PDB file of C-alpha atoms in Angstrom:
ATOM      1  CA  MET T   6       7.286  -4.460  -7.844  1.00 74.00           C
ATOM      2  CA  SER T   7       9.969  -3.853  -5.723  1.00 78.00           C
ATOM      3  CA  LEU T   8      12.108  -5.144  -7.894  1.00 81.00           C
ATOM      4  CA  VAL T   9      11.062  -3.330 -10.883  1.00 88.00           C
ATOM      5  CA  ALA T  10      11.609   0.380  -8.093  1.00 85.00           C
ATOM      6  CA  ARG T  11      14.627  -0.694  -7.450  1.00 84.00           C
ATOM      7  CA  TYR T  12      15.855  -1.439 -10.675  1.00 89.00           C
ATOM      8  CA  LEU T  13      14.311   1.957 -11.896  1.00 91.00           C
ATOM      9  CA  GLU T  14      15.986   3.485  -9.464  1.00 86.00           C
ATOM     10  CA  GLU T  15      19.589   2.761 -10.383  1.00 88.00           C
ATOM     11  CA  LYS T  16      18.647   4.032 -13.585  1.00 92.00           C
ATOM     12  CA  ASN T  17      17.352   6.992 -11.652  1.00 89.00           C
ATOM     13  CA  ILE T  18      13.952   7.074 -12.183  1.00 91.00           C
ATOM     14  CA  PRO T  19      12.595   7.845  -9.097  1.00 91.00           C
ATOM     15  CA  THR T  20       9.707   5.972  -7.721  1.00 91.00           C
ATOM     16  CA  VAL T  21       6.989   5.327  -4.938  1.00 93.00           C
ATOM     17  CA  VAL T  22       5.531   1.988  -4.169  1.00 92.00           C
ATOM     18  CA  ILE T  23       1.710   1.775  -2.417  1.00 93.00           C
ATOM     19  CA  GLY T  24       0.969  -1.284  -0.948  1.00 89.00           C
ATOM     20  CA  SER T  25      -0.379  -3.256   1.820  1.00 86.00           C
ATOM     21  CA  ALA T  26       2.012  -6.087   2.757  1.00 82.00           C
ATOM     22  CA  LEU T  27       3.806  -3.930   4.737  1.00 80.00           C
ATOM     23  CA  ASP T  28       6.325  -7.095   6.067  1.00 80.00           C
ATOM     24  CA  ILE T  29       6.972  -8.210   2.596  1.00 80.00           C
ATOM     25  CA  LEU T  30       7.961  -4.490   1.347  1.00 76.00           C
ATOM     26  CA  GLN T  31      10.231  -3.626   4.224  1.00 77.00           C
ATOM     27  CA  SER T  32      12.454  -6.524   3.207  1.00 80.00           C
ATOM     28  CA  CYS T  33      12.721  -5.718  -0.241  1.00 79.00           C
ATOM     29  CA  VAL T  34      14.386  -2.118   0.986  1.00 80.00           C
ATOM     30  CA  ILE T  35      12.942  -0.032  -2.074  1.00 84.00           C
ATOM     31  CA  PRO T  36      13.537   3.864  -1.463  1.00 87.00           C
ATOM     32  CA  ARG T  37       9.334   5.112  -1.237  1.00 91.00           C
ATOM     33  CA  TYR T  38       6.826   3.248   0.128  1.00 91.00           C
ATOM     34  CA  LEU T  39       3.269   4.310   1.001  1.00 94.00           C
ATOM     35  CA  HIS T  40       1.707   1.231   3.215  1.00 91.00           C
ATOM     36  CA  VAL T  41      -2.186   1.399   3.099  1.00 91.00           C
ATOM     37  CA  ASP T  42      -3.450  -0.920   6.288  1.00 87.00           C
ATOM     38  CA  PHE T  43      -6.398  -2.409   3.214  1.00 86.00           C
ATOM     39  CA  PRO T  44      -6.974  -5.706   1.695  1.00 83.00           C
ATOM     40  CA  LEU T  45      -5.046  -6.980  -0.675  1.00 81.00           C
ATOM     41  CA  GLY T  46      -5.589  -5.803  -4.187  1.00 82.00           C
ATOM     42  CA  ASN T  47      -7.087  -2.442  -2.941  1.00 84.00           C
ATOM     43  CA  PRO T  48      -3.876  -0.467  -2.171  1.00 87.00           C
ATOM     44  CA  CYS T  49      -5.531   2.974  -3.770  1.00 89.00           C
ATOM     45  CA  GLY T  50      -8.859   2.853  -1.535  1.00 87.00           C
ATOM     46  CA  LYS T  51     -12.276   1.461  -1.369  1.00 87.00           C
ATOM     47  CA  PRO T  52     -13.802   0.929  -5.260  1.00 88.00           C
ATOM     48  CA  ASN T  53     -15.647   4.056  -6.215  1.00 92.00           C
ATOM     49  CA  ASP T  54     -14.469   6.168  -3.044  1.00 92.00           C
ATOM     50  CA  THR T  55     -12.610   8.984  -5.680  1.00 94.00           C
ATOM     51  CA  ALA T  56     -11.971  11.023  -2.510  1.00 94.00           C
ATOM     52  CA  MET T  57     -10.124   8.678  -0.491  1.00 93.00           C
ATOM     53  CA  GLN T  58      -8.052   7.253  -3.713  1.00 95.00           C
ATOM     54  CA  THR T  59      -7.214  10.724  -4.491  1.00 95.00           C
ATOM     55  CA  GLN T  60      -6.105  11.575  -1.609  1.00 96.00           C
ATOM     56  CA  ILE T  61      -3.741   8.320  -1.290  1.00 95.00           C
ATOM     57  CA  LEU T  62      -2.169   8.950  -4.117  1.00 95.00           C
ATOM     58  CA  LYS T  63      -1.540  12.572  -3.612  1.00 96.00           C
ATOM     59  CA  GLN T  64       0.141  11.768  -0.380  1.00 95.00           C
ATOM     60  CA  ALA T  65       2.009   9.075  -2.422  1.00 95.00           C
ATOM     61  CA  LEU T  66       3.316  11.890  -4.996  1.00 95.00           C
ATOM     62  CA  THR T  67       4.762  13.962  -2.071  1.00 94.00           C
ATOM     63  CA  LEU T  68       7.393  11.640  -1.158  1.00 93.00           C
ATOM     64  CA  PHE T  69       8.969  12.573  -4.440  1.00 91.00           C
ATOM     65  CA  SER T  70       9.433  15.587  -2.984  1.00 90.00           C
ATOM     66  CA  LYS T  71      11.262  14.522   0.251  1.00 86.00           C
ATOM     67  CA  ASN T  72      14.909  14.331   0.600  1.00 80.00           C
ATOM     68  CA  ILE T  73      15.602  10.518   1.512  1.00 80.00           C
ATOM     69  CA  THR T  74      18.962   8.727   2.627  1.00 76.00           C
ATOM     70  CA  SER T  75      17.113   5.124   3.814  1.00 80.00           C
ATOM     71  CA  PRO T  76      14.233   3.718   2.751  1.00 84.00           C
ATOM     72  CA  LEU T  77      10.978   6.099   3.470  1.00 87.00           C
ATOM     73  CA  ILE T  78       7.966   4.461   4.619  1.00 89.00           C
ATOM     74  CA  GLU T  79       5.002   6.541   5.213  1.00 92.00           C
ATOM     75  CA  ARG T  80       2.028   5.377   6.552  1.00 92.00           C
ATOM     76  CA  SER T  81      -1.716   6.337   5.086  1.00 92.00           C
ATOM     77  CA  PRO T  82      -3.841   8.016   8.092  1.00 92.00           C
ATOM     78  CA  PHE T  83      -7.196   5.955   6.161  1.00 90.00           C
ATOM     79  CA  ILE T  84      -9.069   2.679   7.785  1.00 84.00           C
ATOM     80  CA  TRP T  85     -10.891   0.416   5.489  1.00 82.00           C
ATOM     81  CA  SER T  86     -13.482   0.036   8.140  1.00 75.00           C
ATOM     82  CA  SER T  87     -14.395   1.273  11.556  1.00 71.00           C
ATOM     83  CA  ASP T  88     -14.997  -2.889  11.982  1.00 70.00           C
ATOM     84  CA  GLN T  89     -11.460  -4.107  11.887  1.00 67.00           C
ATOM     85  CA  SER T  90     -12.620  -7.897  12.429  1.00 69.00           C
ATOM     86  CA  TRP T  91     -12.684  -7.758   8.283  1.00 66.00           C
ATOM     87  CA  ARG T  92      -8.596  -9.031   8.784  1.00 66.00           C
ATOM     88  CA  ASP T  93     -10.268 -12.000  10.046  1.00 67.00           C
ATOM     89  CA  LYS T  94     -12.555 -12.242   7.097  1.00 66.00           C
ATOM     90  CA  TYR T  95     -10.764 -11.266   4.483  1.00 64.00           C
ATOM     91  CA  LEU T  96      -9.958 -14.614   2.102  1.00 63.00           C
ATOM     92  CA  LYS T  97     -11.694 -16.789   4.648  1.00 68.00           C
ATOM     93  CA  VAL T  98     -13.191 -20.075   2.838  1.00 71.00           C
ATOM     94  CA  ASP T  99     -15.555 -22.360   4.849  1.00 76.00           C
ATOM     95  CA  ASP T 100     -18.441 -23.569   4.535  1.00 79.00           C
ATOM     96  CA  SER T 101     -20.653 -20.823   4.321  1.00 75.00           C
ATOM     97  CA  ASN T 102     -19.014 -18.523   1.216  1.00 71.00           C
ATOM     98  CA  ARG T 103     -17.051 -21.927  -0.385  1.00 70.00           C
ATOM     99  CA  LYS T 104     -19.351 -22.189  -3.537  1.00 67.00           C
TER     100      LYS T 104
END
């Protein structure tokens, strides 16, 4: 995604990337990035939570109106869960869920 964004920006087509992999996107040097601290695969919010999804998309679209001279990284104010242990459980495979 970041390579496509950089290519389009070189052709004067503005882009914004919404994602969860901050460390990766920081190294890719894309012009506009909205970071959401969610599990991978859920960049626009929880499934069926249209209010959250709409707010995330609105925040991303506001990045187009900002003048930038260096890569712009903004963070979404939303959290996936008040129980932050989802990080430890995310994609974990053990005997309880191996099948």
